[in-house]
Amino acid sequence: MIQAAPISKGLNVEAIRKEFPILERLVKGKPLIYLDNAATSQKPQSVIDALTEYYSGYNANIHRGIHTLAEEATAAFERSRDTARDFIGANVREEIIFTRGTTEGINLVAYTWGRQNIHAGDEIIISGLEHHSNIVPWQILCEEKKAVLKVIPINDKGELVLEKFDELLSSKTKLVAVAHVSNALGTINPVKYIIDAAHNVGAKVLIDGAQSSVHLDIDVQDLDCDFFAFSSHKVYGPTGVGVLYGKKSILELMPPFQGGGEMIKEVTFEKTIYNELPYKYEAGTPNIGDTVAFKAALDFVNRIGKENIKRHEDELLEYATSELLQIPDLKIIGTSAEKASVISFVIDRIHPQDLGILLDNNGIAVRTGHHCAQPLMDTFCIPGTVRASFAVYNTIHEIDELVAGLRKAIKMLA
Ligand code: C6P
């Protein structure tokens, strides 16, 4: 049986684990040790129940029908919006646009605000540690508009070089788009500094919150970012749902993303009047069931408390770092002073994929490869890493198992 760690004050990890039915399963005959939370987190029973209750109790299309089921589905869907608004500290519910995930949120901004506001010669700044989702949409936009993409370099710890960022900023800068937390290294970026500096030159700022929303307390008003995108599935919720936050004053001026039902007020063959916020950006029937269940995920996080989650995950990160460093020839990639619970490493002469396969034979799930951050891997001159990423239900015992699994794998591969 998996031992819950007797650590974090106020956090009963053993009880939390019982809320996640998948943690009971065996993989290759061994208890599952799930350390791939940065890819997607597991789901508590309350989320699974919310999805089942929706489909077995009140499945209907929303915002259209006047029958009971349609009203219940609409109310539940809109309650998710309110919970998401509170979760990131947005001012009003009109600023919460439901998307398919972080990727779609970033693309929405690139295709709407970007097409409207980026012109030839303008500059967009991203950073050297971005996920492909926060690189490619800007490359496409820059190519189309003949704009210029600039990159904040990183140092050998995997931290942004802020002096270089300051040098890149100018009156040509129209947008700065950076990750709050690096998915591949765990680096927590100083986004408040970045946002203030970008605003000083009149640029807008998009924060990719895919990895921060589950670990850090998010207050978009305090950050003062213009856009913030995150995914439900990394916050213990279902896949296929995300949130794009945008300041109301900016969203109001942007053109629509997709055309169709829901995003209109009135259509004639001559002219269409678009719907109000946030529906203007939510064309077509959305992913209703998963959005409803997303609320249960946010409720779960709120019930445990972000502070408690972070404290527990910090303890796991610290323990994992010191234990992993005792393995000969293991090098941690990403040693920033400010890190979330992601730990990436390489071992001399052993391919990350081989390690991943042998760990899986012991029931241990990690991610191996470039983590959709190829330019970052190129900076470190490596093809990829092994990445262990922790969630609220992980334990010290599981880290011991990871270390033991690695030692066993090294013996086999050496
Ligand atoms: N990172 C990982 O294993 P989506 O796929 O749209 O939910 O999220 C995309 C995304 C954007 N930005 C960052 C910083 C991310 O980490 C991710 C998703 C996963 O690291 C899957 S590639």
Tab-separated table of C-alpha atoms and ligand atoms in Angstrom:
chain	number	residue	atom	x	y	z
A	1	MET	CA	0.000	0.000	0.000
A	2	ILE	CA	1.182	3.526	-0.771
A	3	GLN	CA	2.131	5.420	2.385
A	4	ALA	CA	0.891	8.991	2.585
A	5	ALA	CA	3.655	11.333	3.613
A	6	PRO	CA	3.472	12.528	7.204
A	7	ILE	CA	4.411	16.021	6.147
A	8	SER	CA	2.469	19.190	5.417
A	9	LYS	CA	0.722	20.615	8.416
A	10	GLY	CA	-3.008	20.754	7.861
A	11	LEU	CA	-2.933	18.558	4.756
A	12	ASN	CA	-4.202	15.010	5.064
A	13	VAL	CA	-2.621	13.541	1.946
A	14	GLU	CA	-3.911	10.054	2.671
A	15	ALA	CA	-7.494	11.329	2.745
A	16	ILE	CA	-6.900	13.377	-0.410
A	17	ARG	CA	-5.554	10.308	-2.224
A	18	LYS	CA	-8.779	8.448	-1.458
A	19	GLU	CA	-10.651	11.052	-3.497
A	20	PHE	CA	-8.751	9.972	-6.636
A	21	PRO	CA	-9.977	6.524	-7.686
A	22	ILE	CA	-7.277	6.096	-10.347
A	23	LEU	CA	-4.583	6.082	-7.659
A	24	GLU	CA	-5.877	2.654	-6.594
A	25	ARG	CA	-4.923	1.014	-9.856
A	26	LEU	CA	-1.935	-1.113	-10.658
A	27	VAL	CA	0.360	-0.535	-13.626
A	28	LYS	CA	2.412	-3.533	-14.760
A	29	GLY	CA	1.429	-5.196	-11.486
A	30	LYS	CA	2.747	-2.320	-9.346
A	31	PRO	CA	0.839	0.465	-7.553
A	32	LEU	CA	0.556	3.458	-9.861
A	33	ILE	CA	2.920	6.292	-8.983
A	34	TYR	CA	1.701	9.184	-11.075
A	35	LEU	CA	4.367	11.869	-11.509
A	36	ASP	CA	3.206	13.329	-14.822
A	37	ASN	CA	0.972	16.024	-13.391
A	38	ALA	CA	2.385	18.821	-15.542
A	39	ALA	CA	1.024	16.937	-18.567
A	40	THR	CA	-2.359	16.435	-16.946
A	41	SER	CA	-3.525	15.911	-13.386
A	42	GLN	CA	-5.738	13.071	-12.195
A	43	LYS	CA	-9.383	13.806	-11.347
A	44	PRO	CA	-11.075	13.574	-7.963
A	45	GLN	CA	-14.344	11.638	-7.606
A	46	SER	CA	-16.269	14.929	-7.291
A	47	VAL	CA	-15.242	15.862	-10.851
A	48	ILE	CA	-16.113	12.436	-12.219
A	49	ASP	CA	-19.473	12.602	-10.388
A	50	ALA	CA	-20.245	16.089	-11.715
A	51	LEU	CA	-19.727	14.880	-15.274
A	52	THR	CA	-21.864	11.783	-14.756
A	53	GLU	CA	-24.595	13.788	-13.016
A	54	TYR	CA	-24.724	16.219	-15.907
A	55	TYR	CA	-25.145	13.486	-18.527
A	56	SER	CA	-27.518	11.398	-16.444
A	57	GLY	CA	-29.519	14.280	-14.995
A	58	TYR	CA	-29.730	17.455	-17.073
A	59	ASN	CA	-27.896	17.150	-20.392
A	60	ALA	CA	-29.218	19.841	-22.758
A	61	ASN	CA	-27.928	22.600	-24.981
A	62	ILE	CA	-27.397	25.900	-23.181
A	63	HIS	CA	-28.536	29.499	-23.699
A	64	ARG	CA	-31.123	28.315	-26.240
A	65	GLY	CA	-33.956	26.317	-24.719
A	66	ILE	CA	-36.628	27.403	-22.289
A	67	HIS	CA	-37.285	23.874	-21.034
A	68	THR	CA	-36.194	22.725	-17.581
A	69	LEU	CA	-33.149	20.743	-18.664
A	70	ALA	CA	-31.847	23.630	-20.783
A	71	GLU	CA	-32.290	26.002	-17.865
A	72	GLU	CA	-30.513	23.675	-15.444
A	73	ALA	CA	-27.639	23.081	-17.876
A	74	THR	CA	-27.293	26.820	-18.560
A	75	ALA	CA	-27.285	27.641	-14.850
A	76	ALA	CA	-24.610	25.007	-14.116
A	77	PHE	CA	-22.474	26.178	-17.053
A	78	GLU	CA	-22.674	29.791	-15.904
A	79	ARG	CA	-21.878	28.815	-12.293
A	80	SER	CA	-18.596	27.426	-13.647
A	81	ARG	CA	-17.880	30.808	-15.159
A	82	ASP	CA	-18.410	32.541	-11.816
A	83	THR	CA	-16.187	30.041	-10.030
A	84	ALA	CA	-13.470	30.503	-12.681
A	85	ARG	CA	-13.765	34.282	-12.297
A	86	ASP	CA	-13.217	34.011	-8.538
A	87	PHE	CA	-10.431	31.439	-9.005
A	88	ILE	CA	-8.235	33.935	-10.861
A	89	GLY	CA	-9.573	37.109	-9.242
A	90	ALA	CA	-11.127	38.597	-12.370
A	91	ASN	CA	-13.316	41.628	-11.930
A	92	VAL	CA	-16.404	40.568	-13.885
A	93	ARG	CA	-17.755	37.347	-15.437
A	94	GLU	CA	-17.702	38.922	-18.932
A	95	GLU	CA	-13.914	38.604	-18.782
A	96	ILE	CA	-14.034	34.784	-18.576
A	97	ILE	CA	-14.139	33.117	-21.997
A	98	PHE	CA	-14.401	29.352	-22.109
A	99	THR	CA	-12.031	27.709	-24.570
A	100	ARG	CA	-10.757	24.201	-25.267
A	101	GLY	CA	-7.619	24.935	-23.258
A	102	THR	CA	-4.559	27.154	-22.982
A	103	THR	CA	-3.593	26.530	-26.608
A	104	GLU	CA	-6.929	27.753	-27.901
A	105	GLY	CA	-6.866	30.747	-25.542
A	106	ILE	CA	-3.493	31.898	-26.881
A	107	ASN	CA	-4.580	31.299	-30.484
A	108	LEU	CA	-7.764	33.272	-29.856
A	109	VAL	CA	-5.704	36.294	-28.827
A	110	ALA	CA	-3.326	35.870	-31.779
A	111	TYR	CA	-6.174	35.607	-34.297
A	112	THR	CA	-8.306	38.430	-32.901
A	113	TRP	CA	-6.357	41.013	-30.941
A	114	GLY	CA	-3.196	40.122	-32.867
A	115	ARG	CA	-4.683	40.503	-36.335
A	116	GLN	CA	-6.252	43.780	-35.312
A	117	ASN	CA	-3.293	45.338	-33.533
A	118	ILE	CA	-0.063	43.923	-34.933
A	119	HIS	CA	1.326	45.629	-38.021
A	120	ALA	CA	4.479	45.489	-40.137
A	121	GLY	CA	7.566	46.271	-38.080
A	122	ASP	CA	5.847	45.769	-34.712
A	123	GLU	CA	7.533	43.519	-32.180
A	124	ILE	CA	6.234	40.669	-30.047
A	125	ILE	CA	8.389	39.442	-27.178
A	126	ILE	CA	8.255	35.879	-25.880
A	127	SER	CA	10.811	34.019	-23.767
A	128	GLY	CA	13.317	31.246	-24.339
A	129	LEU	CA	11.415	28.795	-22.169
A	130	GLU	CA	8.013	28.894	-23.836
A	131	HIS	CA	5.827	25.921	-24.674
A	132	HIS	CA	5.184	25.583	-28.421
A	133	SER	CA	1.647	26.885	-27.748
A	134	ASN	CA	3.133	30.239	-26.847
A	135	ILE	CA	5.593	30.322	-29.741
A	136	VAL	CA	3.874	29.066	-32.881
A	137	PRO	CA	0.741	31.303	-32.828
A	138	TRP	CA	3.035	34.361	-32.623
A	139	GLN	CA	5.286	33.050	-35.392
A	140	ILE	CA	2.232	32.614	-37.637
A	141	LEU	CA	1.035	36.125	-36.773
A	142	CYS	CA	4.461	37.719	-37.298
A	143	GLU	CA	4.834	36.003	-40.646
A	144	GLU	CA	1.422	37.188	-41.784
A	145	LYS	CA	1.916	40.756	-40.558
A	146	LYS	CA	5.637	41.099	-41.229
A	147	ALA	CA	6.152	41.741	-37.548
A	148	VAL	CA	9.214	40.666	-35.561
A	149	LEU	CA	9.380	37.993	-32.857
A	150	LYS	CA	11.953	38.670	-30.135
A	151	VAL	CA	13.030	36.206	-27.465
A	152	ILE	CA	14.112	36.902	-23.871
A	153	PRO	CA	17.172	34.694	-23.327
A	154	ILE	CA	17.552	32.424	-20.312
A	155	ASN	CA	20.604	31.766	-18.163
A	156	ASP	CA	22.043	28.344	-17.315
A	157	LYS	CA	19.686	28.003	-14.332
A	158	GLY	CA	16.691	28.366	-16.630
A	159	GLU	CA	15.823	31.883	-15.452
A	160	LEU	CA	14.881	34.759	-17.730
A	161	VAL	CA	17.660	37.317	-18.163
A	162	LEU	CA	15.698	40.412	-17.189
A	163	GLU	CA	18.406	42.901	-18.217
A	164	LYS	CA	18.064	41.538	-21.754
A	165	PHE	CA	14.301	41.806	-21.521
A	166	ASP	CA	14.634	45.460	-20.554
A	167	GLU	CA	16.881	45.983	-23.581
A	168	LEU	CA	14.368	44.305	-25.916
A	169	LEU	CA	11.507	46.547	-24.809
A	170	SER	CA	10.846	49.585	-26.954
A	171	SER	CA	8.034	51.614	-28.446
A	172	LYS	CA	7.887	48.931	-31.172
A	173	THR	CA	6.879	46.291	-28.601
A	174	LYS	CA	3.153	45.639	-28.916
A	175	LEU	CA	2.828	42.398	-26.979
A	176	VAL	CA	4.773	40.406	-24.411
A	177	ALA	CA	3.637	36.785	-24.083
A	178	VAL	CA	5.331	34.669	-21.404
A	179	ALA	CA	4.702	31.584	-19.332
A	180	HIS	CA	4.047	32.126	-15.642
A	181	VAL	CA	5.697	28.758	-14.884
A	182	SER	CA	7.874	26.745	-17.276
A	183	ASN	CA	6.385	23.312	-17.949
A	184	ALA	CA	9.789	21.834	-18.744
A	185	LEU	CA	11.907	23.330	-15.942
A	186	GLY	CA	9.483	24.510	-13.285
A	187	THR	CA	10.923	28.053	-13.284
A	188	ILE	CA	8.480	30.597	-11.856
A	189	ASN	CA	8.908	33.725	-13.945
A	190	PRO	CA	8.772	37.220	-12.394
A	191	VAL	CA	5.618	38.065	-14.313
A	192	LYS	CA	4.698	41.085	-12.208
A	193	TYR	CA	7.976	42.754	-13.187
A	194	ILE	CA	7.464	41.762	-16.830
A	195	ILE	CA	3.900	43.094	-16.921
A	196	ASP	CA	4.818	46.446	-15.362
A	197	ALA	CA	7.825	46.922	-17.644
A	198	ALA	CA	5.805	46.011	-20.756
A	199	HIS	CA	3.021	48.403	-19.775
A	200	ASN	CA	5.584	51.171	-19.389
A	201	VAL	CA	6.248	50.996	-23.134
A	202	GLY	CA	2.549	50.651	-23.946
A	203	ALA	CA	2.604	46.907	-24.750
A	204	LYS	CA	-0.071	44.407	-23.798
A	205	VAL	CA	0.815	41.266	-21.844
A	206	LEU	CA	-0.447	37.702	-22.175
A	207	ILE	CA	0.411	35.249	-19.414
A	208	ASP	CA	0.401	31.541	-20.214
A	209	GLY	CA	-0.961	30.195	-16.943
A	210	ALA	CA	-1.129	26.526	-17.973
A	211	GLN	CA	1.358	25.502	-15.295
A	212	SER	CA	0.861	28.212	-12.691
A	213	SER	CA	-2.899	28.041	-12.178
A	214	VAL	CA	-2.675	24.816	-10.173
A	215	HIS	CA	0.328	25.760	-8.026
A	216	LEU	CA	0.143	29.500	-7.396
A	217	ASP	CA	-2.502	31.869	-6.159
A	218	ILE	CA	-3.628	33.812	-9.221
A	219	ASP	CA	-5.001	37.341	-9.033
A	220	VAL	CA	-5.222	38.784	-12.545
A	221	GLN	CA	-6.226	42.197	-11.234
A	222	ASP	CA	-3.210	42.388	-8.966
A	223	LEU	CA	-0.945	41.103	-11.776
A	224	ASP	CA	-2.623	43.585	-14.119
A	225	CYS	CA	-2.018	41.262	-17.111
A	226	ASP	CA	-4.167	41.894	-20.172
A	227	PHE	CA	-4.738	38.213	-20.974
A	228	PHE	CA	-4.317	35.043	-18.910
A	229	ALA	CA	-4.897	31.568	-20.356
A	230	PHE	CA	-5.128	28.241	-18.526
A	231	SER	CA	-6.465	24.690	-18.913
A	232	SER	CA	-8.943	22.817	-16.735
A	233	HIS	CA	-7.167	19.489	-17.106
A	234	LYS	CA	-4.062	20.675	-15.279
A	235	VAL	CA	-6.181	21.877	-12.328
A	236	TYR	CA	-7.772	18.464	-11.584
A	237	GLY	CA	-10.563	19.137	-14.107
A	238	PRO	CA	-11.568	17.492	-17.389
A	239	THR	CA	-9.722	17.855	-20.681
A	240	GLY	CA	-11.185	19.978	-23.483
A	241	VAL	CA	-11.948	23.034	-21.329
A	242	GLY	CA	-9.936	26.142	-20.590
A	243	VAL	CA	-10.281	29.768	-19.700
A	244	LEU	CA	-9.069	32.832	-21.476
A	245	TYR	CA	-9.214	35.887	-19.237
A	246	GLY	CA	-9.045	39.239	-20.963
A	247	LYS	CA	-9.584	42.744	-19.620
A	248	LYS	CA	-13.108	43.753	-20.508
A	249	SER	CA	-12.003	47.013	-22.115
A	250	ILE	CA	-9.750	45.050	-24.489
A	251	LEU	CA	-12.173	42.202	-25.220
A	252	GLU	CA	-14.856	44.714	-26.131
A	253	LEU	CA	-12.736	46.123	-28.952
A	254	MET	CA	-11.528	42.824	-30.399
A	255	PRO	CA	-13.135	41.217	-33.450
A	256	PRO	CA	-14.714	37.770	-33.000
A	257	PHE	CA	-12.648	34.591	-33.211
A	258	GLN	CA	-15.072	32.186	-34.892
A	259	GLY	CA	-18.479	32.819	-36.436
A	260	GLY	CA	-21.561	30.740	-35.742
A	261	GLY	CA	-24.361	30.259	-33.271
A	262	GLU	CA	-24.159	31.749	-29.768
A	263	MET	CA	-21.737	34.547	-30.732
A	264	ILE	CA	-24.440	36.569	-32.495
A	265	LYS	CA	-27.282	38.815	-31.442
A	266	GLU	CA	-28.854	39.243	-34.836
A	267	VAL	CA	-28.043	37.875	-38.297
A	268	THR	CA	-29.268	39.008	-41.690
A	269	PHE	CA	-27.620	38.228	-45.000
A	270	GLU	CA	-26.425	41.820	-45.081
A	271	LYS	CA	-25.041	42.169	-41.574
A	272	THR	CA	-24.452	40.426	-38.252
A	273	ILE	CA	-24.585	42.058	-34.850
A	274	TYR	CA	-22.325	40.202	-32.444
A	275	ASN	CA	-23.334	39.015	-29.004
A	276	GLU	CA	-22.176	40.582	-25.764
A	277	LEU	CA	-19.157	39.440	-23.794
A	278	PRO	CA	-18.215	36.725	-23.174
A	279	TYR	CA	-20.498	34.945	-25.670
A	280	LYS	CA	-19.045	36.877	-28.607
A	281	TYR	CA	-16.000	34.585	-28.330
A	282	GLU	CA	-17.870	31.331	-27.683
A	283	ALA	CA	-19.231	30.301	-31.085
A	284	GLY	CA	-21.099	26.995	-31.353
A	285	THR	CA	-22.202	24.517	-28.709
A	286	PRO	CA	-19.462	24.429	-26.092
A	287	ASN	CA	-18.137	21.482	-24.111
A	288	ILE	CA	-20.956	21.778	-21.580
A	289	GLY	CA	-20.477	18.645	-19.476
A	290	ASP	CA	-16.754	19.143	-18.976
A	291	THR	CA	-17.202	22.836	-18.226
A	292	VAL	CA	-19.760	21.964	-15.560
A	293	ALA	CA	-17.349	19.406	-14.074
A	294	PHE	CA	-14.534	21.992	-14.208
A	295	LYS	CA	-16.351	23.829	-11.411
A	296	ALA	CA	-16.075	20.729	-9.222
A	297	ALA	CA	-12.305	20.743	-9.867
A	298	LEU	CA	-11.952	24.400	-8.849
A	299	ASP	CA	-14.098	23.704	-5.774
A	300	PHE	CA	-11.719	20.849	-4.912
A	301	VAL	CA	-8.673	23.154	-5.131
A	302	ASN	CA	-10.439	25.848	-3.115
A	303	ARG	CA	-11.413	23.327	-0.437
A	304	ILE	CA	-7.814	22.098	-0.027
A	305	GLY	CA	-6.426	25.641	-0.340
A	306	LYS	CA	-3.744	26.817	-2.746
A	307	GLU	CA	-1.413	27.680	0.147
A	308	ASN	CA	-1.636	24.148	1.534
A	309	ILE	CA	-1.152	22.671	-1.920
A	310	LYS	CA	1.892	24.824	-2.577
A	311	ARG	CA	3.456	24.077	0.796
A	312	HIS	CA	3.053	20.343	0.242
A	313	GLU	CA	4.382	20.490	-3.305
A	314	ASP	CA	7.350	22.640	-2.238
A	315	GLU	CA	8.259	19.998	0.329
A	316	LEU	CA	8.057	17.293	-2.307
A	317	LEU	CA	10.194	19.347	-4.693
A	318	GLU	CA	12.852	20.013	-2.063
A	319	TYR	CA	12.990	16.363	-1.033
A	320	ALA	CA	13.067	15.117	-4.637
A	321	THR	CA	15.828	17.576	-5.540
A	322	SER	CA	18.099	16.476	-2.706
A	323	GLU	CA	17.442	12.749	-3.281
A	324	LEU	CA	17.887	12.885	-7.053
A	325	LEU	CA	21.152	14.792	-6.718
A	326	GLN	CA	22.602	11.810	-4.869
A	327	ILE	CA	22.334	9.688	-8.007
A	328	PRO	CA	25.719	9.670	-9.765
A	329	ASP	CA	25.823	11.437	-13.156
A	330	LEU	CA	22.323	12.904	-12.719
A	331	LYS	CA	21.992	16.553	-13.654
A	332	ILE	CA	18.944	18.647	-12.902
A	333	ILE	CA	17.966	20.928	-15.783
A	334	GLY	CA	16.361	24.054	-14.365
A	335	THR	CA	17.734	25.209	-11.036
A	336	SER	CA	16.008	28.541	-10.648
A	337	ALA	CA	15.629	29.894	-7.130
A	338	GLU	CA	11.880	30.159	-7.750
A	339	LYS	CA	10.427	26.851	-8.880
A	340	ALA	CA	7.104	25.079	-8.965
A	341	SER	CA	6.910	21.326	-8.390
A	342	VAL	CA	8.455	20.245	-11.682
A	343	ILE	CA	11.844	18.583	-11.785
A	344	SER	CA	13.600	17.822	-15.056
A	345	PHE	CA	16.809	15.845	-15.251
A	346	VAL	CA	19.197	13.961	-17.491
A	347	ILE	CA	21.595	11.145	-16.680
A	348	ASP	CA	24.905	10.868	-18.517
A	349	ARG	CA	24.929	8.439	-21.430
A	350	ILE	CA	21.330	7.271	-20.847
A	351	HIS	CA	18.494	8.328	-23.129
A	352	PRO	CA	15.501	9.833	-21.227
A	353	GLN	CA	13.112	7.579	-23.132
A	354	ASP	CA	14.872	4.422	-21.927
A	355	LEU	CA	14.557	5.651	-18.359
A	356	GLY	CA	10.879	6.438	-18.908
A	357	ILE	CA	10.162	2.920	-20.175
A	358	LEU	CA	11.961	1.242	-17.292
A	359	LEU	CA	10.220	3.485	-14.740
A	360	ASP	CA	6.880	2.590	-16.294
A	361	ASN	CA	7.737	-1.079	-15.746
A	362	ASN	CA	7.722	-0.162	-12.044
A	363	GLY	CA	4.369	1.590	-12.273
A	364	ILE	CA	5.990	5.049	-12.267
A	365	ALA	CA	4.608	7.567	-14.795
A	366	VAL	CA	6.934	10.409	-15.795
A	367	ARG	CA	7.188	12.360	-19.020
A	368	THR	CA	10.271	12.114	-21.200
A	369	GLY	CA	11.277	14.122	-24.270
A	370	HIS	CA	11.270	17.789	-25.201
A	371	HIS	CA	8.001	18.610	-23.371
A	372	CYS	CA	6.767	20.713	-26.321
A	373	ALA	CA	9.607	23.146	-25.633
A	374	GLN	CA	12.136	22.255	-28.321
A	375	PRO	CA	13.892	25.652	-28.464
A	376	LEU	CA	14.472	25.405	-24.710
A	377	MET	CA	16.014	21.934	-25.073
A	378	ASP	CA	18.219	23.320	-27.873
A	379	THR	CA	19.465	26.029	-25.494
A	380	PHE	CA	20.601	23.341	-23.076
A	381	CYS	CA	21.976	21.268	-26.006
A	382	ILE	CA	19.943	18.218	-25.019
A	383	PRO	CA	17.275	16.267	-26.946
A	384	GLY	CA	15.040	16.093	-23.890
A	385	THR	CA	14.788	15.296	-20.192
A	386	VAL	CA	12.997	13.021	-17.767
A	387	ARG	CA	10.392	15.154	-16.018
A	388	ALA	CA	8.738	14.328	-12.709
A	389	SER	CA	5.965	16.728	-11.740
A	390	PHE	CA	4.103	16.598	-8.450
A	391	ALA	CA	0.523	17.203	-7.396
A	392	VAL	CA	-1.275	17.468	-4.091
A	393	TYR	CA	-1.743	13.674	-3.855
A	394	ASN	CA	1.926	12.741	-4.269
A	395	THR	CA	3.997	11.551	-1.336
A	396	ILE	CA	7.562	11.292	-0.082
A	397	HIS	CA	7.227	7.524	-0.409
A	398	GLU	CA	6.540	7.926	-4.128
A	399	ILE	CA	9.686	10.006	-4.531
A	400	ASP	CA	11.658	7.260	-2.764
A	401	GLU	CA	10.161	4.803	-5.259
A	402	LEU	CA	11.164	7.088	-8.149
A	403	VAL	CA	14.744	7.244	-6.893
A	404	ALA	CA	14.847	3.467	-6.349
A	405	GLY	CA	13.361	2.921	-9.823
A	406	LEU	CA	16.005	5.158	-11.346
A	407	ARG	CA	18.852	3.382	-9.579
A	408	LYS	CA	17.495	0.056	-10.823
A	409	ALA	CA	17.129	1.419	-14.371
A	410	ILE	CA	20.659	2.826	-14.378
A	411	LYS	CA	22.064	-0.576	-13.361
A	412	MET	CA	20.209	-2.211	-16.251
A	413	LEU	CA	21.189	0.415	-18.824
A	414	ALA	CA	24.791	1.097	-17.797
B	1	C6P	N1	1.863	21.276	-21.362
B	1	C6P	C1	3.094	19.279	-20.683
B	1	C6P	O1	3.251	18.069	-20.585
B	1	C6P	P1	-3.081	22.634	-23.473
B	1	C6P	O2	-2.516	21.455	-24.196
B	1	C6P	O3	-3.744	23.614	-24.415
B	1	C6P	O4	-3.936	22.268	-22.307
B	1	C6P	O5	-1.838	23.396	-22.808
B	1	C6P	C2	-0.769	23.785	-23.607
B	1	C6P	C3	0.333	24.321	-22.748
B	1	C6P	C4	0.635	25.666	-22.832
B	1	C6P	N2	1.577	26.203	-22.046
B	1	C6P	C5	2.250	25.482	-21.141
B	1	C6P	C6	3.255	26.164	-20.258
B	1	C6P	C7	1.984	24.113	-21.017
B	1	C6P	O6	2.638	23.405	-20.115
B	1	C6P	C8	1.027	23.509	-21.865
B	1	C6P	C9	0.771	22.024	-21.809
B	1	C6P	C10	1.778	19.830	-21.215
B	1	C6P	O7	3.953	20.085	-20.330
B	1	C6P	C11	1.354	19.102	-22.444
B	1	C6P	S1	2.414	19.404	-23.803
